[in-house]
């Protein structure tokens, strides 16, 4: 039964995430925090399978929280849930150990899908971020093929 710790500066967001996640009978939210320090304390004491965090926390930035969470609970899978989707933000948290990045305008089904992917050991990016990556890829000049690739 997967367990979750949630962290977001907005209590209403925490409540909404809890409702969405616990719509799956086998998923349990074991803790929630509105600041980074409290979130890290929960991750340390509860050792959840999944840690969902906003990148904009009142006292610590999301990348620092992800990095520290991975040190406290290496088996925990961090997922970023944020309004920010800049290349720098996404790159920073992925480099620090986040397994997924879900934009806050995503619907409940996308969040459930992202969590399912992460629980299977796969990375996940919101559809909007994937579209941007595809657009970037398509704008790159073609390179000559080597060895038939």
XYZ file of N, CA and C in Angstrom:
447
model
N 0.845 -1.177 0.000
C 0.000 0.000 0.000
C 0.890 1.239 0.000
N 0.931 1.980 -1.109
C 1.779 3.177 -1.171
C 1.350 4.244 -0.169
N 2.354 4.874 0.435
C 2.107 5.971 1.369
C 2.672 7.257 0.793
N 2.061 8.380 1.189
C 2.396 9.678 0.628
C 2.578 10.716 1.721
N 3.566 11.596 1.514
C 3.681 12.838 2.275
C 3.507 13.959 1.262
N 2.700 14.959 1.616
C 2.404 16.084 0.736
C 2.955 17.362 1.341
N 3.445 18.259 0.477
C 3.944 19.553 0.946
C 3.564 20.636 -0.050
N 2.822 21.618 0.445
C 2.427 22.762 -0.372
C 2.108 23.905 0.587
N 2.478 25.107 0.197
C 2.237 26.269 1.043
C 0.770 26.618 1.203
N -0.094 26.022 0.393
C -1.525 26.315 0.423
C -2.298 25.126 1.002
N -2.899 25.279 2.177
C -3.640 24.167 2.791
C -4.743 23.587 1.896
N -5.396 24.426 1.097
C -6.455 23.934 0.218
C -5.888 22.980 -0.835
N -4.687 23.268 -1.330
C -4.041 22.379 -2.299
C -3.727 21.038 -1.634
N -3.226 21.088 -0.406
C -2.955 19.844 0.327
C -4.221 18.994 0.444
N -5.320 19.640 0.799
C -6.585 18.916 0.943
C -7.012 18.296 -0.391
N -6.943 19.088 -1.462
C -7.334 18.584 -2.778
C -6.480 17.405 -3.228
N -5.172 17.500 -3.021
C -4.278 16.392 -3.372
C -4.626 15.137 -2.579
N -4.895 15.316 -1.300
C -5.248 14.174 -0.444
C -6.507 13.488 -0.967
N -7.510 14.270 -1.324
C -8.759 13.714 -1.848
C -8.495 12.941 -3.139
N -7.714 13.537 -4.042
C -7.407 12.880 -5.320
C -6.657 11.571 -5.084
N -5.604 11.620 -4.290
C -4.787 10.424 -4.068
C -5.564 9.323 -3.356
N -6.354 9.699 -2.369
C -7.088 8.689 -1.613
C -8.357 8.219 -2.322
N -8.578 8.718 -3.553
C -9.640 8.147 -4.378
C -9.249 6.730 -4.797
N -7.974 6.440 -4.705
C -7.472 5.076 -4.893
C -7.469 4.406 -3.523
N -8.237 3.359 -3.372
C -8.428 2.723 -2.064
C -7.134 2.228 -1.438
N -6.146 1.908 -2.270
C -4.904 1.346 -1.735
C -3.815 2.390 -1.501
N -4.112 3.672 -1.678
C -3.136 4.740 -1.454
C -3.513 5.500 -0.181
N -2.493 5.834 0.630
C -2.749 6.512 1.899
C -1.832 7.709 2.079
N -2.415 8.870 2.334
C -1.642 10.060 2.686
C -1.384 9.985 4.186
N -0.093 9.930 4.554
C 0.269 9.779 5.967
C 0.704 11.090 6.611
N 0.901 12.143 5.793
C 1.303 13.419 6.366
C 1.243 14.538 5.357
N 1.098 15.764 5.874
C 1.080 16.948 5.030
C 1.715 18.107 5.762
N 2.386 18.977 5.006
C 3.073 20.123 5.607
C 2.948 21.332 4.700
N 2.989 22.527 5.310
C 2.903 23.767 4.540
C 4.241 24.493 4.442
N 5.309 23.880 4.933
C 6.645 24.463 4.738
C 7.664 23.339 4.564
N 8.803 23.689 4.000
C 9.817 22.700 3.657
C 10.412 21.976 4.841
N 10.688 22.690 5.928
C 11.296 22.060 7.105
C 10.362 21.013 7.712
N 9.090 21.350 7.837
C 8.117 20.395 8.378
C 7.960 19.199 7.439
N 7.987 19.461 6.134
C 7.876 18.379 5.156
C 9.047 17.411 5.283
N 10.246 17.949 5.429
C 11.424 17.091 5.573
C 11.362 16.267 6.853
N 10.857 16.856 7.921
C 10.707 16.107 9.174
C 9.740 14.936 8.983
N 8.658 15.169 8.235
C 7.701 14.094 7.967
C 8.315 13.000 7.101
N 9.051 13.406 6.070
C 9.706 12.420 5.203
C 10.671 11.573 6.025
N 11.422 12.224 6.896
C 12.397 11.511 7.727
C 11.712 10.519 8.668
N 10.644 10.939 9.313
C 10.003 10.064 10.306
C 9.073 9.022 9.687
N 8.419 9.347 8.567
C 7.418 8.447 7.991
C 7.939 7.593 6.836
N 9.043 8.022 6.200
C 9.648 7.263 5.094
C 8.598 6.837 4.052
N 7.887 7.807 3.453
C 6.837 7.463 2.491
C 7.419 6.939 1.178
N 6.584 6.250 0.426
C 7.006 5.829 -0.911
C 7.057 7.021 -1.858
N 6.113 7.958 -1.681
C 6.020 9.118 -2.571
C 5.929 10.393 -1.739
N 6.640 11.412 -2.211
C 6.664 12.733 -1.573
C 6.295 13.737 -2.653
N 5.116 14.348 -2.539
C 4.658 15.330 -3.529
C 4.840 16.709 -2.932
N 5.581 17.559 -3.658
C 5.963 18.866 -3.120
C 5.850 19.951 -4.183
N 5.433 21.123 -3.744
C 5.457 22.317 -4.589
C 6.889 22.833 -4.615
N 7.319 23.322 -5.749
C 8.680 23.853 -5.854
C 8.816 25.186 -5.112
N 7.692 25.873 -4.889
C 7.699 27.166 -4.194
C 7.250 26.991 -2.748
N 8.152 26.587 -1.897
C 7.834 26.429 -0.478
C 8.246 27.694 0.269
N 7.539 28.037 1.364
C 7.825 29.285 2.075
C 9.260 29.427 2.587
N 9.870 28.345 3.042
C 11.180 28.486 3.682
C 12.343 27.864 2.918
N 12.088 26.907 2.055
C 13.139 26.243 1.282
C 12.676 26.095 -0.155
N 13.600 26.171 -1.102
C 13.162 25.950 -2.482
C 13.003 24.454 -2.732
N 12.183 24.144 -3.720
C 11.841 22.755 -4.001
C 13.029 21.873 -4.310
N 14.011 22.395 -5.054
C 15.186 21.590 -5.394
C 15.950 21.191 -4.138
N 16.094 22.120 -3.198
C 16.795 21.816 -1.946
C 16.018 20.792 -1.128
N 14.695 20.922 -1.096
C 13.875 19.976 -0.341
C 13.968 18.581 -0.960
N 13.916 18.503 -2.295
C 14.035 17.205 -2.968
C 15.376 16.563 -2.643
N 16.444 17.339 -2.751
C 17.779 16.811 -2.482
C 17.884 16.291 -1.042
N 17.401 17.067 -0.095
C 17.462 16.648 1.310
C 16.553 15.447 1.577
N 15.393 15.422 0.940
C 14.477 14.290 1.120
C 15.119 13.000 0.628
N 15.824 13.062 -0.490
C 16.486 11.867 -1.023
C 17.588 11.384 -0.087
N 18.221 12.311 0.633
C 19.241 11.910 1.605
C 18.597 11.270 2.837
N 17.463 11.802 3.260
C 16.767 11.282 4.445
C 16.045 9.960 4.177
N 15.525 9.824 2.967
C 14.724 8.644 2.612
C 15.012 8.274 1.158
N 16.129 7.591 0.910
C 16.547 7.296 -0.470
C 15.511 6.532 -1.298
N 14.651 5.755 -0.651
C 13.646 4.981 -1.383
C 12.423 5.820 -1.753
N 12.305 7.024 -1.208
C 11.157 7.892 -1.480
C 11.261 8.486 -2.877
N 10.127 8.512 -3.574
C 10.064 9.057 -4.931
C 9.454 10.458 -4.897
N 10.268 11.514 -5.057
C 9.720 12.874 -5.066
C 9.006 13.200 -6.379
N 7.875 13.859 -6.253
C 7.124 14.377 -7.394
C 6.910 15.863 -7.146
N 7.259 16.683 -8.129
C 7.022 18.125 -8.043
C 5.632 18.415 -8.596
N 4.881 19.249 -7.877
C 3.545 19.688 -8.290
C 3.555 21.199 -8.181
N 3.658 21.897 -9.315
C 3.927 23.329 -9.268
C 3.297 24.090 -10.424
N 3.112 25.396 -10.200
C 2.688 26.279 -11.287
C 3.880 26.644 -12.161
N 5.075 26.555 -11.610
C 6.279 26.885 -12.373
C 6.635 25.747 -13.313
N 6.954 26.106 -14.543
C 7.349 25.077 -15.498
C 8.518 25.507 -16.350
N 9.325 26.422 -15.832
C 10.469 26.890 -16.620
C 11.481 25.766 -16.789
N 12.246 25.846 -17.865
C 13.274 24.837 -18.109
C 14.214 24.721 -16.919
N 14.608 25.866 -16.353
C 15.551 25.860 -15.229
C 14.949 25.162 -14.010
N 13.674 25.422 -13.720
C 13.012 24.787 -12.575
C 12.931 23.277 -12.750
N 12.503 22.857 -13.923
C 12.352 21.425 -14.196
C 13.706 20.733 -14.111
N 14.693 21.300 -14.766
C 16.039 20.710 -14.777
C 16.602 20.603 -13.362
N 16.438 21.655 -12.557
C 17.008 21.671 -11.203
C 16.449 20.541 -10.348
N 15.146 20.371 -10.341
C 14.577 19.336 -9.468
C 14.829 17.928 -9.996
N 14.830 17.769 -11.307
C 15.147 16.449 -11.854
C 16.590 16.077 -11.535
N 17.489 17.051 -11.627
C 18.895 16.794 -11.287
C 19.086 16.466 -9.811
N 18.169 16.907 -8.960
C 18.278 16.644 -7.520
C 17.492 15.410 -7.076
N 16.911 14.691 -8.020
C 16.281 13.422 -7.671
C 14.784 13.311 -7.836
N 14.112 14.364 -8.315
C 12.664 14.251 -8.541
C 12.399 13.231 -9.648
N 11.360 12.453 -9.473
C 10.978 11.443 -10.464
C 9.925 11.960 -11.440
N 9.235 13.017 -11.052
C 8.171 13.535 -11.908
C 7.981 15.022 -11.660
N 7.419 15.678 -12.675
C 7.097 17.102 -12.591
C 5.706 17.264 -13.184
N 4.747 17.607 -12.330
C 3.358 17.773 -12.753
C 2.971 19.229 -12.546
N 2.474 19.858 -13.607
C 2.035 21.251 -13.503
C 0.670 21.307 -12.819
N 0.451 22.372 -12.048
C -0.776 22.466 -11.253
C -2.043 22.612 -12.080
N -1.932 22.955 -13.334
C -3.159 23.016 -14.133
C -3.565 21.628 -14.649
N -2.794 20.604 -14.314
C -3.136 19.230 -14.695
C -4.419 18.803 -13.982
N -5.140 17.886 -14.607
C -6.343 17.383 -13.943
C -5.992 16.205 -13.030
N -6.981 15.754 -12.288
C -6.764 14.676 -11.316
C -6.264 13.406 -11.991
N -6.799 13.101 -13.173
C -6.368 11.891 -13.876
C -4.886 11.938 -14.224
N -4.394 13.122 -14.610
C -2.975 13.225 -14.930
C -2.122 13.008 -13.681
N -2.543 13.557 -12.553
C -1.782 13.333 -11.318
C -1.774 11.851 -10.953
N -2.912 11.199 -11.048
C -2.977 9.769 -10.738
C -2.088 8.963 -11.682
N -2.070 9.348 -12.952
C -1.213 8.674 -13.931
C 0.258 8.900 -13.597
N 0.616 10.133 -13.269
C 2.008 10.447 -12.918
C 2.463 9.613 -11.723
N 1.635 9.543 -10.697
C 1.988 8.766 -9.505
C 2.130 7.288 -9.859
N 1.218 6.772 -10.658
C 1.302 5.362 -11.064
C 2.597 5.077 -11.806
N 2.977 5.980 -12.695
C 4.238 5.814 -13.431
C 5.423 5.792 -12.473
N 5.443 6.725 -11.543
C 6.546 6.811 -10.580
C 6.597 5.554 -9.706
N 5.447 5.062 -9.288
C 5.422 3.841 -8.475
C 5.941 2.628 -9.245
N 5.885 2.699 -10.573
C 6.437 1.633 -11.418
C 7.915 1.865 -11.734
N 8.483 2.945 -11.168
C 9.903 3.217 -11.367
C 10.225 4.048 -12.594
N 9.198 4.647 -13.200
C 9.414 5.458 -14.397
C 9.312 6.941 -14.059
N 9.989 7.755 -14.856
C 9.893 9.209 -14.715
C 8.640 9.696 -15.435
N 8.197 10.914 -15.066
C 7.000 11.467 -15.685
C 7.131 12.978 -15.780
N 6.709 13.528 -16.916
C 6.596 14.978 -17.096
C 5.190 15.290 -17.570
N 4.635 16.400 -17.092
C 3.317 16.845 -17.542
C 3.273 16.943 -19.062
N 2.077 16.731 -19.585
C 1.893 16.785 -21.031
C 2.393 18.100 -21.615
N 2.121 19.208 -20.944
C 2.551 20.520 -21.449
C 4.070 20.602 -21.547
N 4.774 20.022 -20.585
C 6.238 20.015 -20.634
C 6.733 19.120 -21.761
N 6.089 17.989 -21.965
C 6.476 17.102 -23.064
C 6.274 17.771 -24.413
N 5.180 18.500 -24.555
C 4.931 19.225 -25.809
C 6.061 20.212 -26.087
N 6.500 20.903 -25.050
C 7.588 21.870 -25.212
C 8.884 21.169 -25.621
N 9.157 20.019 -25.041
C 10.359 19.263 -25.398
C 10.277 18.790 -26.843
N 9.118 18.306 -27.257
C 8.942 17.866 -28.642
C 9.128 19.035 -29.596
N 8.537 20.182 -29.285
C 8.710 21.368 -30.134
C 10.175 21.748 -30.247
N 10.894 21.708 -29.140
C 12.327 22.015 -29.151
C 13.070 21.030 -30.046
N 12.776 19.759 -29.893
C 13.425 18.714 -30.681
C 13.171 18.932 -32.172
N 11.945 19.281 -32.527
C 11.601 19.477 -33.934
C 12.255 20.715 -34.538
N 12.636 21.671 -33.711
C 13.283 22.886 -34.206
C 14.782 22.714 -34.431
N 15.341 21.612 -33.963
C 16.779 21.397 -34.106
C 17.104 21.015 -35.543
N 18.245 21.498 -36.049
C 18.629 21.124 -37.413
C 18.888 19.619 -37.489
N 18.538 19.062 -38.633
C 18.777 17.630 -38.809
C 20.267 17.369 -38.887
N 20.661 16.276 -38.279
C 22.059 15.861 -38.348
C 22.132 14.673 -39.286
N 23.280 14.503 -39.902
C 23.425 13.367 -40.810
C 23.323 12.068 -40.022
N 22.737 11.086 -40.645
C 22.579 9.801 -39.978
C 23.891 9.034 -40.014
N 24.190 8.380 -38.912
C 25.398 7.580 -38.807
C 24.985 6.140 -38.544
N 25.546 5.218 -39.308
C 25.274 3.785 -39.127
C 23.786 3.457 -39.232
N 23.076 4.160 -40.091
C 21.671 3.870 -40.329
C 20.725 4.245 -39.205
N 21.170 5.007 -38.211
C 20.310 5.396 -37.083
C 19.439 6.572 -37.449
